[in-house]
Tab-separated table of N, CA, C and O in Angstrom:
chain	number	residue	atom	x	y	z
A	258	UNK	N	99.765	86.313	88.809
A	258	UNK	CA	99.168	86.285	90.129
A	258	UNK	C	98.265	85.065	90.256
A	258	UNK	O	97.544	84.722	89.342
A	259	UNK	N	98.314	84.428	91.412
A	259	UNK	CA	97.467	83.270	91.666
A	259	UNK	C	96.014	83.700	91.838
A	259	UNK	O	95.733	84.791	92.326
A	260	UNK	N	95.134	82.823	91.429
A	260	UNK	CA	93.719	83.044	91.703
A	260	UNK	C	93.538	82.977	93.218
A	260	UNK	O	94.179	82.171	93.884
A	261	UNK	N	92.656	83.817	93.827
A	261	UNK	CA	92.504	83.812	95.288
A	261	UNK	C	92.238	82.438	95.888
A	261	UNK	O	92.675	82.145	96.988
A	262	UNK	N	91.555	81.551	95.193
A	262	UNK	CA	91.266	80.228	95.747
A	262	UNK	C	92.520	79.358	95.790
A	262	UNK	O	92.545	78.346	96.464
A	263	UNK	N	93.553	79.731	95.058
A	263	UNK	CA	94.784	78.945	95.037
A	263	UNK	C	95.753	79.354	96.141
A	263	UNK	O	96.729	78.683	96.383
A	264	UNK	N	95.480	80.464	96.818
A	264	UNK	CA	96.358	80.924	97.892
A	264	UNK	C	96.051	80.106	99.132
A	264	UNK	O	94.917	80.041	99.578
A	265	UNK	N	97.050	79.469	99.687
A	265	UNK	CA	96.845	78.614	100.853
A	265	UNK	C	96.641	79.470	102.097
A	265	UNK	O	97.351	80.442	102.307
A	266	UNK	N	95.687	79.062	102.913
A	266	UNK	CA	95.441	79.730	104.183
A	266	UNK	C	96.475	79.206	105.172
A	266	UNK	O	96.509	78.010	105.449
A	267	UNK	N	97.315	80.081	105.699
A	267	UNK	CA	98.371	79.658	106.606
A	267	UNK	C	97.918	79.656	108.054
A	267	UNK	O	98.535	79.044	108.891
A	268	UNK	N	96.819	80.377	108.362
A	268	UNK	CA	96.330	80.441	109.730
A	268	UNK	C	94.966	79.798	109.797
A	268	UNK	O	94.206	79.832	108.841
A	269	UNK	N	94.687	79.251	110.950
A	269	UNK	CA	93.345	78.742	111.188
A	269	UNK	C	92.916	79.254	112.559
A	269	UNK	O	93.570	78.973	113.552
A	270	UNK	N	91.846	80.013	112.580
A	270	UNK	CA	91.345	80.580	113.819
A	270	UNK	C	90.189	79.735	114.349
A	270	UNK	O	89.403	79.196	113.575
A	271	UNK	N	90.090	79.654	115.656
A	271	UNK	CA	88.928	79.017	116.261
A	271	UNK	C	87.745	79.973	116.150
A	271	UNK	O	87.902	81.183	116.276
A	272	UNK	N	86.576	79.404	115.902
A	272	UNK	CA	85.346	80.190	115.861
A	272	UNK	C	84.714	80.087	117.244
A	272	UNK	O	84.574	78.998	117.794
A	273	UNK	N	84.340	81.237	117.809
A	273	UNK	CA	83.817	81.248	119.169
A	273	UNK	C	82.507	82.033	119.231
A	273	UNK	O	82.348	83.042	118.550
A	274	UNK	N	81.571	81.507	120.014
A	274	UNK	CA	80.322	82.209	120.332
A	274	UNK	C	80.469	82.727	121.752
A	274	UNK	O	80.858	81.982	122.658
A	275	UNK	N	80.158	84.016	121.953
A	275	UNK	CA	80.308	84.631	123.269
A	275	UNK	C	79.049	85.424	123.597
A	275	UNK	O	78.516	86.132	122.745
A	276	UNK	N	78.590	85.287	124.836
A	276	UNK	CA	77.572	86.181	125.380
A	276	UNK	C	78.264	86.983	126.466
A	276	UNK	O	78.911	86.410	127.343
A	277	UNK	N	78.135	88.313	126.396
A	277	UNK	CA	78.815	89.155	127.370
A	277	UNK	C	77.947	90.331	127.776
A	277	UNK	O	77.099	90.797	127.028
A	278	UNK	N	78.135	90.747	129.004
A	278	UNK	CA	77.386	91.844	129.616
A	278	UNK	C	78.116	93.147	129.295
A	278	UNK	O	79.196	93.396	129.802
A	279	UNK	N	77.522	93.937	128.434
A	279	UNK	CA	78.165	95.149	127.923
A	279	UNK	C	78.088	96.297	128.931
A	279	UNK	O	77.151	96.390	129.717
A	280	UNK	N	79.064	97.179	128.873
A	280	UNK	CA	79.027	98.423	129.644
A	280	UNK	C	78.073	99.390	128.945
A	280	UNK	O	78.028	99.448	127.724
A	281	UNK	N	77.297	100.119	129.727
A	281	UNK	CA	76.274	101.007	129.174
A	281	UNK	C	76.360	102.351	129.872
A	281	UNK	O	76.558	102.423	131.082
A	282	UNK	N	76.170	103.414	129.104
A	282	UNK	CA	76.086	104.762	129.665
A	282	UNK	C	74.673	105.283	129.489
A	282	UNK	O	74.021	104.997	128.488
A	283	UNK	N	74.225	106.070	130.450
A	283	UNK	CA	72.930	106.734	130.311
A	283	UNK	C	73.056	107.809	129.239
A	283	UNK	O	74.152	108.304	128.959
A	284	UNK	N	71.935	108.182	128.623
A	284	UNK	CA	71.995	109.263	127.642
A	284	UNK	C	72.554	110.541	128.274
A	284	UNK	O	72.442	110.734	129.490
A	285	UNK	N	73.138	111.382	127.456
A	285	UNK	CA	73.679	112.651	127.951
A	285	UNK	C	72.568	113.465	128.606
A	285	UNK	O	71.425	113.448	128.165
A	286	UNK	N	72.911	114.144	129.651
A	286	UNK	CA	71.921	114.985	130.328
A	286	UNK	C	71.419	114.327	131.601
A	286	UNK	O	72.038	113.419	132.150
A	287	UNK	N	70.280	114.780	132.050
A	287	UNK	CA	69.700	114.313	133.307
A	287	UNK	C	68.925	113.016	133.125
A	287	UNK	O	68.268	112.813	132.128
A	288	UNK	N	68.986	112.154	134.138
A	288	UNK	CA	68.181	110.934	134.171
A	288	UNK	C	67.086	111.164	135.209
A	288	UNK	O	67.359	111.311	136.399
A	289	UNK	N	65.835	111.200	134.757
A	289	UNK	CA	64.713	111.492	135.650
A	289	UNK	C	64.351	110.325	136.563
A	289	UNK	O	64.036	110.517	137.724
A	290	UNK	N	64.369	109.119	136.032
A	290	UNK	CA	63.979	107.952	136.817
A	290	UNK	C	65.157	106.987	136.864
A	290	UNK	O	65.262	106.062	136.060
A	291	UNK	N	66.043	107.195	137.827
A	291	UNK	CA	67.267	106.404	137.903
A	291	UNK	C	66.976	104.930	138.173
A	291	UNK	O	67.663	104.053	137.646
A	292	UNK	N	65.952	104.632	138.962
A	292	UNK	CA	65.622	103.231	139.238
A	292	UNK	C	65.187	102.513	137.971
A	292	UNK	O	65.559	101.359	137.752
A	293	UNK	N	64.402	103.166	137.122
A	293	UNK	CA	63.997	102.567	135.840
A	293	UNK	C	65.221	102.345	134.960
A	293	UNK	O	65.388	101.295	134.354
A	294	UNK	N	66.099	103.336	134.901
A	294	UNK	CA	67.304	103.202	134.068
A	294	UNK	C	68.155	102.033	134.556
A	294	UNK	O	68.641	101.233	133.757
A	295	UNK	N	68.326	101.900	135.854
A	295	UNK	CA	69.127	100.799	136.403
A	295	UNK	C	68.499	99.452	136.036
A	295	UNK	O	69.199	98.518	135.644
A	296	UNK	N	67.168	99.327	136.125
A	296	UNK	CA	66.485	98.073	135.800
A	296	UNK	C	66.595	97.710	134.325
A	296	UNK	O	66.594	96.537	133.977
A	297	UNK	N	66.656	98.700	133.458
A	297	UNK	CA	66.603	98.447	132.013
A	297	UNK	C	67.930	98.645	131.299
A	297	UNK	O	67.987	98.613	130.075
A	298	UNK	N	69.009	98.817	132.035
A	298	UNK	CA	70.283	99.163	131.386
A	298	UNK	C	71.215	97.988	131.147
A	298	UNK	O	72.346	98.179	130.745
A	299	UNK	N	70.753	96.752	131.393
A	299	UNK	CA	71.625	95.605	131.146
A	299	UNK	C	71.466	95.155	129.697
A	299	UNK	O	70.355	94.890	129.233
A	300	UNK	N	72.577	95.077	128.979
A	300	UNK	CA	72.586	94.629	127.596
A	300	UNK	C	73.496	93.414	127.477
A	300	UNK	O	74.712	93.518	127.623
A	301	UNK	N	72.895	92.244	127.239
A	301	UNK	CA	73.677	91.029	126.995
A	301	UNK	C	73.882	90.937	125.489
A	301	UNK	O	72.927	90.894	124.716
A	302	UNK	N	75.117	90.938	125.074
A	302	UNK	CA	75.486	90.902	123.669
A	302	UNK	C	75.830	89.465	123.283
A	302	UNK	O	76.554	88.778	124.008
A	303	UNK	N	75.321	89.012	122.152
A	303	UNK	CA	75.671	87.703	121.586
A	303	UNK	C	76.520	87.950	120.353
A	303	UNK	O	76.137	88.739	119.489
A	304	UNK	N	77.648	87.281	120.276
A	304	UNK	CA	78.583	87.541	119.179
A	304	UNK	C	79.294	86.258	118.760
A	304	UNK	O	79.601	85.410	119.594
A	305	UNK	N	79.545	86.132	117.484
A	305	UNK	CA	80.364	85.053	116.942
A	305	UNK	C	81.569	85.710	116.276
A	305	UNK	O	81.425	86.695	115.552
A	306	UNK	N	82.759	85.180	116.524
A	306	UNK	CA	83.943	85.768	115.926
A	306	UNK	C	85.090	84.783	115.851
A	306	UNK	O	84.995	83.633	116.292
A	307	UNK	N	86.181	85.264	115.284
A	307	UNK	CA	87.421	84.489	115.195
A	307	UNK	C	88.252	84.791	116.430
A	307	UNK	O	88.514	85.955	116.737
A	308	UNK	N	88.647	83.766	117.148
A	308	UNK	CA	89.426	83.952	118.370
A	308	UNK	C	90.872	84.260	118.009
A	308	UNK	O	91.595	83.409	117.503
A	309	UNK	N	91.291	85.493	118.258
A	309	UNK	CA	92.658	85.916	117.950
A	309	UNK	C	93.618	85.580	119.083
A	309	UNK	O	94.754	85.173	118.858
A	310	UNK	N	93.137	85.787	120.330
A	310	UNK	CA	93.985	85.575	121.501
A	310	UNK	C	93.090	85.484	122.719
A	310	UNK	O	92.017	86.067	122.759
A	311	UNK	N	93.558	84.743	123.717
A	311	UNK	CA	92.882	84.697	125.007
A	311	UNK	C	93.952	84.695	126.076
A	311	UNK	O	94.919	83.941	125.995
A	312	UNK	N	93.802	85.574	127.069
A	312	UNK	CA	94.734	85.592	128.191
A	312	UNK	C	93.936	85.613	129.496
A	312	UNK	O	92.723	85.415	129.481
A	313	UNK	N	94.586	85.858	130.613
A	313	UNK	CA	93.906	85.816	131.910
A	313	UNK	C	92.855	86.909	132.060
A	313	UNK	O	91.890	86.746	132.798
A	314	UNK	N	93.023	88.021	131.363
A	314	UNK	CA	92.135	89.163	131.550
A	314	UNK	C	91.051	89.314	130.491
A	314	UNK	O	89.999	89.881	130.771
A	315	UNK	N	91.285	88.832	129.268
A	315	UNK	CA	90.353	89.133	128.181
A	315	UNK	C	90.467	88.132	127.046
A	315	UNK	O	91.416	87.351	126.983
A	316	UNK	N	89.459	88.188	126.165
A	316	UNK	CA	89.571	87.493	124.881
A	316	UNK	C	89.537	88.549	123.785
A	316	UNK	O	88.972	89.631	123.955
A	317	UNK	N	90.154	88.221	122.663
A	317	UNK	CA	90.254	89.130	121.521
A	317	UNK	C	89.630	88.439	120.319
A	317	UNK	O	90.051	87.339	119.955
A	318	UNK	N	88.627	89.077	119.728
A	318	UNK	CA	87.896	88.495	118.602
A	318	UNK	C	87.990	89.401	117.391
A	318	UNK	O	88.104	90.623	117.520
A	319	UNK	N	87.889	88.793	116.217
A	319	UNK	CA	87.761	89.546	114.966
A	319	UNK	C	86.500	89.064	114.265
A	319	UNK	O	86.201	87.863	114.263
A	320	UNK	N	85.793	89.982	113.660
A	320	UNK	CA	84.602	89.639	112.894
A	320	UNK	C	84.943	89.063	111.542
A	320	UNK	O	84.220	88.224	111.012
A	321	UNK	N	86.055	89.523	110.979
A	321	UNK	CA	86.491	88.976	109.698
A	321	UNK	C	87.994	89.150	109.535
A	321	UNK	O	88.628	89.922	110.233
A	322	UNK	N	88.549	88.369	108.598
A	322	UNK	CA	89.989	88.308	108.365
A	322	UNK	C	90.258	88.167	106.881
A	322	UNK	O	89.582	87.420	106.186
A	323	UNK	N	91.230	88.925	106.398
A	323	UNK	CA	91.677	88.831	105.013
A	323	UNK	C	93.142	88.444	105.039
A	323	UNK	O	93.982	89.180	105.535
A	324	UNK	N	93.459	87.232	104.564
A	324	UNK	CA	94.867	86.815	104.593
A	324	UNK	C	95.723	87.637	103.626
A	324	UNK	O	95.212	88.240	102.686
A	325	UNK	N	97.000	87.624	103.889
A	325	UNK	CA	97.944	88.299	102.995
A	325	UNK	C	97.968	87.575	101.662
A	325	UNK	O	97.860	86.352	101.588
A	326	UNK	N	98.097	88.353	100.595
A	326	UNK	CA	98.313	87.764	99.273
A	326	UNK	C	99.388	88.590	98.565
A	326	UNK	O	100.051	89.407	99.202
A	327	UNK	N	99.544	88.380	97.286
A	327	UNK	CA	100.591	89.106	96.553
A	327	UNK	C	100.328	90.601	96.462
A	327	UNK	O	101.231	91.382	96.225
A	328	UNK	N	99.073	91.009	96.667
A	328	UNK	CA	98.702	92.409	96.483
A	328	UNK	C	98.513	93.190	97.789
A	328	UNK	O	98.672	94.403	97.793
A	329	UNK	N	98.175	92.519	98.873
A	329	UNK	CA	97.844	93.235	100.109
A	329	UNK	C	98.375	92.502	101.338
A	329	UNK	O	98.679	91.318	101.290
A	330	UNK	N	98.425	93.225	102.433
A	330	UNK	CA	98.852	92.649	103.699
A	330	UNK	C	97.664	91.969	104.394
A	330	UNK	O	96.514	92.192	104.027
A	331	UNK	N	97.959	91.165	105.399
A	331	UNK	CA	96.917	90.557	106.224
A	331	UNK	C	96.170	91.661	106.971
A	331	UNK	O	96.781	92.610	107.463
A	332	UNK	N	94.839	91.511	107.053
A	332	UNK	CA	94.028	92.529	107.737
A	332	UNK	C	92.918	91.865	108.548
A	332	UNK	O	92.438	90.794	108.192
A	333	UNK	N	92.512	92.542	109.617
A	333	UNK	CA	91.421	92.086	110.476
A	333	UNK	C	90.395	93.196	110.586
A	333	UNK	O	90.733	94.373	110.605
A	334	UNK	N	89.125	92.802	110.698
A	334	UNK	CA	88.067	93.789	110.836
A	334	UNK	C	87.166	93.476	112.019
A	334	UNK	O	87.049	92.327	112.440
A	335	UNK	N	86.533	94.529	112.525
A	335	UNK	CA	85.590	94.414	113.643
A	335	UNK	C	86.242	93.701	114.831
A	335	UNK	O	85.707	92.748	115.386
A	336	UNK	N	87.404	94.201	115.233
A	336	UNK	CA	88.195	93.590	116.299
A	336	UNK	C	87.691	94.068	117.665
A	336	UNK	O	87.390	95.248	117.837
A	337	UNK	N	87.596	93.142	118.611
A	337	UNK	CA	87.101	93.449	119.950
A	337	UNK	C	88.008	92.858	121.022
A	337	UNK	O	88.554	91.783	120.856
A	338	UNK	N	88.066	93.555	122.144
A	338	UNK	CA	88.663	93.023	123.380
A	338	UNK	C	87.530	92.977	124.394
A	338	UNK	O	86.934	93.998	124.711
A	339	UNK	N	87.231	91.773	124.896
A	339	UNK	CA	86.149	91.610	125.852
A	339	UNK	C	86.748	91.124	127.169
A	339	UNK	O	87.341	90.044	127.218
A	340	UNK	N	86.611	91.914	128.236
A	340	UNK	CA	87.142	91.476	129.531
A	340	UNK	C	86.484	90.174	129.995
A	340	UNK	O	85.276	89.982	129.826
A	341	UNK	N	87.268	89.278	130.562
A	341	UNK	CA	86.756	87.972	130.998
A	341	UNK	C	85.619	88.107	132.011
A	341	UNK	O	84.686	87.319	132.007
A	342	UNK	N	85.675	89.091	132.887
A	342	UNK	CA	84.637	89.280	133.886
A	342	UNK	C	83.281	89.620	133.291
A	342	UNK	O	82.256	89.474	133.953
A	343	UNK	N	83.257	90.095	132.050
A	343	UNK	CA	81.996	90.443	131.383
A	343	UNK	C	81.361	89.237	130.700
A	343	UNK	O	80.190	89.264	130.349
A	344	UNK	N	82.139	88.189	130.460
A	344	UNK	CA	81.666	87.048	129.676
A	344	UNK	C	80.767	86.155	130.525
A	344	UNK	O	81.143	85.727	131.610
A	345	UNK	N	79.577	85.886	129.993
A	345	UNK	CA	78.598	85.029	130.670
A	345	UNK	C	78.582	83.617	130.092
A	345	UNK	O	78.264	82.666	130.784
A	346	UNK	N	78.903	83.488	128.802
A	346	UNK	CA	78.882	82.183	128.139
A	346	UNK	C	79.876	82.209	126.991
A	346	UNK	O	79.989	83.221	126.289
A	347	UNK	N	80.575	81.084	126.798
A	347	UNK	CA	81.538	80.987	125.698
A	347	UNK	C	81.523	79.564	125.157
A	347	UNK	O	81.625	78.608	125.927
A	348	UNK	N	81.393	79.428	123.841
A	348	UNK	CA	81.440	78.126	123.192
A	348	UNK	C	82.466	78.214	122.067
A	348	UNK	O	82.331	79.060	121.180
A	349	UNK	N	83.469	77.335	122.083
A	349	UNK	CA	84.449	77.270	121.000
A	349	UNK	C	84.035	76.126	120.100
A	349	UNK	O	83.879	74.990	120.545
A	350	UNK	N	83.854	76.416	118.809
A	350	UNK	CA	83.273	75.432	117.890
A	350	UNK	C	84.264	74.489	117.227
A	350	UNK	O	83.956	73.340	117.024
A	351	UNK	N	85.422	74.914	116.848
A	351	UNK	CA	86.350	74.036	116.140
A	351	UNK	C	87.635	73.881	116.931
A	351	UNK	O	88.663	74.392	116.581
A	352	UNK	N	87.560	73.107	117.991
A	352	UNK	CA	88.729	72.910	118.865
A	352	UNK	C	89.656	71.865	118.294
A	352	UNK	O	89.284	70.945	117.670
């Protein structure tokens, strides 16, 4: 078996920084002060990931990737689909 550093990487993913406005639900049960909840319920998420795909509706990111080798298949972790309408900022680092 080859040492892991000797296995050639066949894919190269772009690294992307994204800020996006997340969907939020109120806690289960009654909301006593709806105006306060509305004012404080915006969550802007900052994320860096590997760009798997981008289409007209969304981008697809992975937090990490393990290439296929002689022992295991290719795998992706922390995979996300972020709708384009939610994205506030996007920077692609290695174009």
